Coordinates of C-alpha atoms in Angstrom, one line a residue:
M1 CA 129.7 135.5 48.5
R2 CA 129.8 132.2 50.2
L3 CA 133.3 132.5 52.1
I4 CA 134.8 129.7 54.3
Q5 CA 138.0 129.0 55.9
F6 CA 139.8 125.8 55.2
L7 CA 142.8 123.9 55.8
A8 CA 145.0 122.8 52.4
D9 CA 146.7 119.3 52.3
N10 CA 149.8 120.7 54.0
G11 CA 147.7 122.1 56.7
T12 CA 148.1 125.6 55.9
Q13 CA 144.9 127.9 56.5
H14 CA 143.2 129.7 53.4
V15 CA 140.0 131.7 52.9
G16 CA 138.1 130.1 50.3
C17 CA 134.8 130.9 48.1
V18 CA 132.2 128.4 47.4
A19 CA 130.9 128.0 43.9
D20 CA 127.4 129.2 43.2
D21 CA 126.4 125.5 42.5
G22 CA 128.0 124.5 45.9
R23 CA 130.4 122.0 44.3
S24 CA 133.9 123.5 44.5
V25 CA 135.9 125.9 46.5
R26 CA 138.5 128.3 45.2
A27 CA 141.2 129.9 47.4
V28 CA 141.1 133.7 47.8
G29 CA 144.7 134.7 47.3
G30 CA 146.7 137.0 49.8
F31 CA 144.7 136.0 52.7
V32 CA 144.9 133.0 55.3
S33 CA 142.1 134.1 57.5
S34 CA 138.7 135.9 57.0
Y35 CA 139.7 138.1 60.0
E36 CA 142.7 139.2 57.8
L37 CA 140.4 139.8 54.8
A38 CA 137.9 141.7 57.0
L39 CA 140.7 144.1 58.6
A40 CA 142.0 144.8 54.8
A41 CA 138.4 145.6 53.9
I42 CA 137.8 148.0 56.8
A43 CA 141.1 149.7 56.0
R44 CA 140.7 150.3 52.3
R45 CA 136.8 151.0 53.0
V46 CA 135.5 148.3 50.6
S47 CA 133.4 145.2 51.4
V48 CA 135.0 141.9 51.7
D49 CA 133.4 140.7 48.3
V50 CA 135.3 143.7 46.4
L51 CA 138.6 142.2 47.9
A52 CA 137.9 138.6 47.5
Q53 CA 136.5 138.4 44.3
P54 CA 139.3 139.5 42.1
A55 CA 141.6 137.6 44.3
L56 CA 140.0 133.8 43.5
S57 CA 143.2 131.8 42.4
G58 CA 144.2 128.1 42.2
E59 CA 142.4 125.0 41.1
A60 CA 139.0 124.6 42.2
L61 CA 138.6 122.0 45.2
P62 CA 135.8 119.7 45.8
Y63 CA 133.7 121.2 48.7
D64 CA 132.2 117.9 49.9
A65 CA 135.9 116.3 50.3
L66 CA 136.6 119.4 52.3
L67 CA 133.7 118.8 54.6
R68 CA 134.0 115.3 55.0
E69 CA 137.6 115.4 55.8
Q70 CA 136.9 117.9 58.5
R71 CA 139.2 120.8 56.8
V72 CA 136.5 123.5 57.2
L73 CA 137.1 125.6 59.9
T74 CA 134.8 128.0 61.7
P75 CA 134.0 131.1 59.0
L76 CA 135.3 133.8 61.3
A77 CA 137.9 133.6 64.3
H78 CA 140.2 136.0 66.1
P79 CA 144.0 135.0 66.7
D80 CA 143.5 135.4 70.0
V81 CA 140.4 133.5 71.2
A82 CA 140.1 136.1 74.2
H83 CA 139.4 138.6 71.8
C84 CA 136.4 137.0 70.4
L85 CA 133.0 137.2 72.0
V86 CA 130.2 134.8 71.6
T87 CA 126.7 136.0 72.6
G88 CA 123.3 135.8 71.9
T89 CA 119.7 137.1 72.2
G90 CA 116.5 135.2 73.1
L91 CA 112.7 135.7 72.8
T92 CA 113.2 137.0 69.4
H93 CA 111.1 134.7 67.1
T94 CA 107.3 134.7 66.8
G95 CA 107.4 130.8 66.4
S96 CA 105.1 128.7 64.6
A97 CA 101.4 129.6 63.9
S98 CA 100.2 127.4 66.8
A99 CA 102.9 128.7 69.4
R100 CA 102.2 132.3 68.2
D101 CA 98.5 132.0 68.9
A102 CA 99.0 130.4 72.2
M103 CA 101.3 133.0 72.9
H104 CA 98.8 135.6 72.3
Q105 CA 96.0 134.0 74.3
K106 CA 98.5 134.2 77.3
L107 CA 99.4 137.9 76.5
S108 CA 95.6 139.1 76.5
A109 CA 95.5 138.0 80.2
G110 CA 97.4 141.2 81.2
E111 CA 101.1 141.8 81.7
E112 CA 100.8 141.6 85.6
S113 CA 99.8 137.6 85.3
L114 CA 102.8 137.0 82.8
S115 CA 106.1 135.3 83.7
D116 CA 109.2 137.2 83.3
S117 CA 109.9 135.5 79.8
M118 CA 106.5 136.1 78.5
R119 CA 106.7 139.7 79.6
I120 CA 110.1 140.5 77.7
F121 CA 108.5 138.4 74.5
K122 CA 105.3 141.0 74.8
W123 CA 107.7 143.7 75.0
G124 CA 109.6 142.5 71.9
M125 CA 106.1 142.2 70.1
D126 CA 105.2 145.7 71.0
G127 CA 108.5 147.4 70.5
G128 CA 111.1 145.4 69.0
R129 CA 110.5 146.7 65.6
P130 CA 110.5 150.8 65.7
A131 CA 109.9 152.4 62.6
D132 CA 111.2 156.0 63.4
G133 CA 114.8 155.1 63.4
Q134 CA 115.2 155.1 67.2
P135 CA 116.1 152.1 69.4
G136 CA 113.4 149.6 70.3
V137 CA 113.0 147.8 73.5
Q138 CA 115.9 145.9 74.5
P139 CA 115.7 142.0 74.1
E140 CA 117.1 139.1 76.5
W141 CA 120.8 138.9 76.1
F142 CA 123.3 136.2 77.3
Y143 CA 126.8 135.4 76.9
K144 CA 128.3 132.2 75.9
G145 CA 131.8 132.5 75.9
N146 CA 134.9 133.5 73.9
G147 CA 136.3 132.0 70.9
S148 CA 137.5 128.8 72.7
I149 CA 133.8 127.3 73.0
V150 CA 133.2 127.4 69.0
A151 CA 133.5 124.0 67.6
A152 CA 134.4 123.7 63.8
P153 CA 131.7 122.1 61.4
G154 CA 132.0 118.2 61.9
A155 CA 133.7 118.6 65.0
P156 CA 132.1 117.1 68.3
L157 CA 129.7 119.4 70.4
A158 CA 131.5 118.7 73.9
M159 CA 129.2 118.4 76.5
P160 CA 130.7 118.5 80.1
D161 CA 129.6 115.7 82.6
F162 CA 128.1 117.9 85.0
A163 CA 125.7 119.2 82.4
L164 CA 122.1 117.8 82.6
D165 CA 121.4 118.2 78.9
G166 CA 122.8 119.1 75.8
G167 CA 120.3 120.4 73.2
E168 CA 120.5 122.0 69.8
E169 CA 119.4 125.7 69.0
P170 CA 119.3 126.2 65.0
E171 CA 119.7 129.9 64.6
L172 CA 121.1 132.8 62.4
V173 CA 124.4 133.9 63.5
G174 CA 125.8 137.8 62.9
L175 CA 129.6 137.7 62.3
Y176 CA 131.5 141.1 62.9
V177 CA 134.8 142.8 63.5
I178 CA 135.3 145.9 65.4
G179 CA 137.3 148.4 63.3
P180 CA 140.4 150.5 64.5
D181 CA 138.0 153.4 65.6
G182 CA 135.7 151.2 67.2
Q183 CA 133.2 150.9 64.6
P184 CA 131.3 147.7 64.4
Y185 CA 131.4 146.0 60.8
R186 CA 129.1 143.1 60.0
L187 CA 130.9 140.6 57.5
G188 CA 127.8 138.6 57.0
Y189 CA 125.7 135.9 58.4
A190 CA 126.2 132.1 59.1
I191 CA 124.3 129.0 60.4
G192 CA 124.7 128.4 64.1
N193 CA 124.2 125.8 66.5
E194 CA 123.4 127.5 70.0
F195 CA 123.8 124.4 71.9
S196 CA 122.4 124.8 75.5
D197 CA 121.5 122.8 78.5
H198 CA 117.7 123.4 78.5
V199 CA 117.1 120.9 81.9
T200 CA 119.1 123.3 84.0
E201 CA 117.6 126.4 82.6
R202 CA 114.2 124.8 83.3
Q203 CA 115.0 124.4 87.1
N204 CA 115.0 128.1 87.4
Y205 CA 115.0 131.0 84.7
L206 CA 117.9 132.4 87.0
Y207 CA 119.9 129.4 86.0
L208 CA 119.8 130.8 82.2
A209 CA 123.1 132.2 82.2
H210 CA 124.8 128.6 83.6
S211 CA 122.6 127.0 80.7
K212 CA 124.4 129.0 78.0
L213 CA 127.8 128.3 79.2
R214 CA 128.3 125.5 76.8
V215 CA 130.2 124.9 73.3
C216 CA 128.6 126.0 70.0
A217 CA 129.2 125.7 66.4
I218 CA 128.9 128.0 63.7
G219 CA 129.3 127.6 59.7
P220 CA 130.4 126.2 57.6
E221 CA 129.8 129.3 55.4
L222 CA 129.8 133.1 55.9
R223 CA 127.2 134.7 53.7
S224 CA 128.0 138.2 52.5
G225 CA 125.8 140.9 51.4
A226 CA 121.9 141.4 52.1
L227 CA 120.0 138.8 53.7
P228 CA 116.5 137.6 52.9
A229 CA 113.9 138.6 55.3
H230 CA 112.2 135.1 55.3
L231 CA 114.5 132.1 55.8
E232 CA 113.2 128.3 55.8
G233 CA 115.4 125.8 57.3
T234 CA 115.3 122.2 58.8
S235 CA 116.7 120.7 62.0
R236 CA 117.1 117.2 62.6
I237 CA 118.9 114.7 65.0
R238 CA 120.3 111.5 63.6
R239 CA 121.0 108.5 65.9
G240 CA 123.3 106.3 63.5
N241 CA 121.4 106.1 60.3
E242 CA 117.8 106.9 62.1
I243 CA 116.4 110.2 62.0
R244 CA 115.2 110.4 65.7
W245 CA 113.7 113.9 65.4
E246 CA 113.3 116.2 62.5
K247 CA 111.2 119.9 62.2
P248 CA 111.3 122.9 60.0
F249 CA 112.0 126.2 61.3
L250 CA 111.9 129.8 60.3
T251 CA 114.2 132.7 60.9
G252 CA 115.0 136.2 59.3
E253 CA 113.5 139.5 60.1
A254 CA 110.1 138.6 58.7
N255 CA 109.9 135.8 61.5
M256 CA 111.2 137.8 64.4
C257 CA 109.6 140.2 66.8
H258 CA 112.7 142.4 66.8
S259 CA 114.4 143.7 63.8
L260 CA 118.2 142.9 63.5
A261 CA 119.1 146.5 63.5
N262 CA 117.5 146.7 67.0
L263 CA 119.4 143.6 68.2
E264 CA 122.5 144.9 66.8
Y265 CA 121.9 148.1 68.7
H266 CA 121.4 146.7 71.9
H267 CA 124.4 144.7 71.7
F268 CA 126.9 147.2 70.2
K269 CA 125.6 150.2 72.6
Y270 CA 127.9 148.8 75.1
A271 CA 131.6 150.5 74.9
A272 CA 133.0 147.1 76.0
H273 CA 131.5 145.7 72.9
R274 CA 133.3 148.1 70.7
Q275 CA 137.0 147.2 71.4
P276 CA 138.9 147.9 68.2
G277 CA 140.2 144.3 66.7
D278 CA 137.6 142.1 68.4
V279 CA 135.3 139.7 66.9
H280 CA 131.9 139.3 67.8
L281 CA 129.8 136.3 66.9
H282 CA 126.1 137.0 67.8
F283 CA 123.2 134.3 67.9
F284 CA 120.0 135.8 66.9
G285 CA 117.4 133.2 68.6
T286 CA 115.1 130.5 67.6
A287 CA 111.7 129.2 68.3
T288 CA 112.5 125.5 67.4
L289 CA 113.8 122.8 69.8
S290 CA 113.8 119.2 70.1
F291 CA 113.7 119.7 73.7
S292 CA 110.3 121.1 73.5
D293 CA 109.1 117.8 71.8
N294 CA 110.5 116.0 74.9
L295 CA 113.6 114.4 73.0
R296 CA 116.7 113.5 75.1
V297 CA 119.6 113.5 73.0
E298 CA 122.7 110.9 73.7
P299 CA 126.4 110.8 72.9
G300 CA 127.0 110.0 69.4
D301 CA 123.7 111.7 68.3
R302 CA 124.3 114.0 65.3
F303 CA 122.8 117.2 64.7
E304 CA 122.2 118.6 61.5
I305 CA 120.9 122.5 60.9
D306 CA 120.2 123.0 57.2
L307 CA 119.6 126.3 56.1
P308 CA 119.9 126.2 52.4
A309 CA 120.1 130.1 51.7
L310 CA 123.1 130.1 53.9
G311 CA 125.0 127.3 52.1
A312 CA 125.9 123.7 53.0
P313 CA 124.3 122.5 56.4
L314 CA 126.1 122.5 59.7
V315 CA 126.6 118.9 61.2
N316 CA 128.2 118.1 64.6
P317 CA 127.9 115.0 66.7
L318 CA 127.1 115.3 70.4
A319 CA 130.2 114.0 72.7
L320 CA 130.5 113.6 76.5
V321 CA 133.4 114.7 78.2
D322 CA 135.2 115.0 81.6
R323 CA 134.6 118.3 83.2
G324 CA 138.4 118.7 84.1
F325 CA 137.9 120.5 87.2
A326 CA 136.9 119.4 90.9
I327 CA 135.7 121.4 93.7
G328 CA 138.7 122.6 95.9
G329 CA 140.6 123.0 92.6
V330 CA 141.4 126.6 93.3
R331 CA 144.8 127.2 94.7
A332 CA 145.8 129.9 97.1
L333 CA 148.9 132.0 96.4

C-alpha cells in the first residue's frame, strides 16, 4: 500500500491510502497516525495493510491538492520527537559504472594505501552481503538527530547560517517502530533527502558527525510490503523555473554492496536502538550528489527527488535560517 499522513480541511490529522493511479487519497478510518496504526498491527500480529485496507472510508480526496497545499506530513513520526531516532549508513552503494570502475582501480592498489573511506567501502564490497545467514561487515553509521529535524514534504530545508553548504542526498529510508517486547518492526520504505553539509565533511573526515547534524526530509509516502531490488530515480535541483542540475540515481539491494538485512542488523544490534515504542527513520545511503559535480546551491533552490516505485516525488526548497545560539549562550546554575 501507499500510505501517507495528511491534514483534513479542519486541521485534524489522518492516515491516508493513495490510489494506485496516484490521483486520489482515501482516509484510513479509526487511525489518526501511522504510528497508531503500526502499534495496532503489532498488537494484533498482522501487517499494516491488513488493518488499513478494510478501514478505507470517506470520499476520495485529490492527492495533488494535498501536496500543493502542504497538507501531507512525514509518513511516520512519534508523538514525542525525542523518541524518534534519525540515523543512516554511508558507503553502501556501488555507484555508477564509471565511479565503480575507478573505485576498483584504487582498491587493487592494496588496502594499506587506501583512505579510511575507501577501506570501509572495500570491506562492504567484500563482506557486506553474507550468504550464510550470519552478520556481515558493519557499515559506516551516523546520527542525524531526533524527530524534530524531519521536514514535511514541501516544507523548507532549514540550513543554519553557520553551515558551509547544504546539499541533497537522494536516498531510500527504512521506517521502523519498536514493539513492546523490544522487537523492531519495519513498516516499509520512503524516499528521503538526507541533506548534509559536504563542505564541512570535506575539510576533515572526522567532521562527518558535524556535517550530518542537519535537517532532512522523508516522504511523502510510506510504501509497505516487499521492495524491488532495483530502483531507478532522478534527483534534480531547480532555481525558479530552471533546472540547474539533474541526474539519475540507482538504489535498492541490487545496487548496494550491503544487504538491507545486514544494515538493519548493525543498527538494531544495539540495545539502545530497541527501546519499546520508539520510532527509527534510517537512511540507507546514496552514490549521487550534485556536490560531486561542483554545484553550489542557494536559498530558494528546490530539491526534487523522484523515485517512482515509492510514489510521488519528495520536493523541498532550501532556506537559510539564523542559528539561534551564540557563543557564551550556556548559563550556569
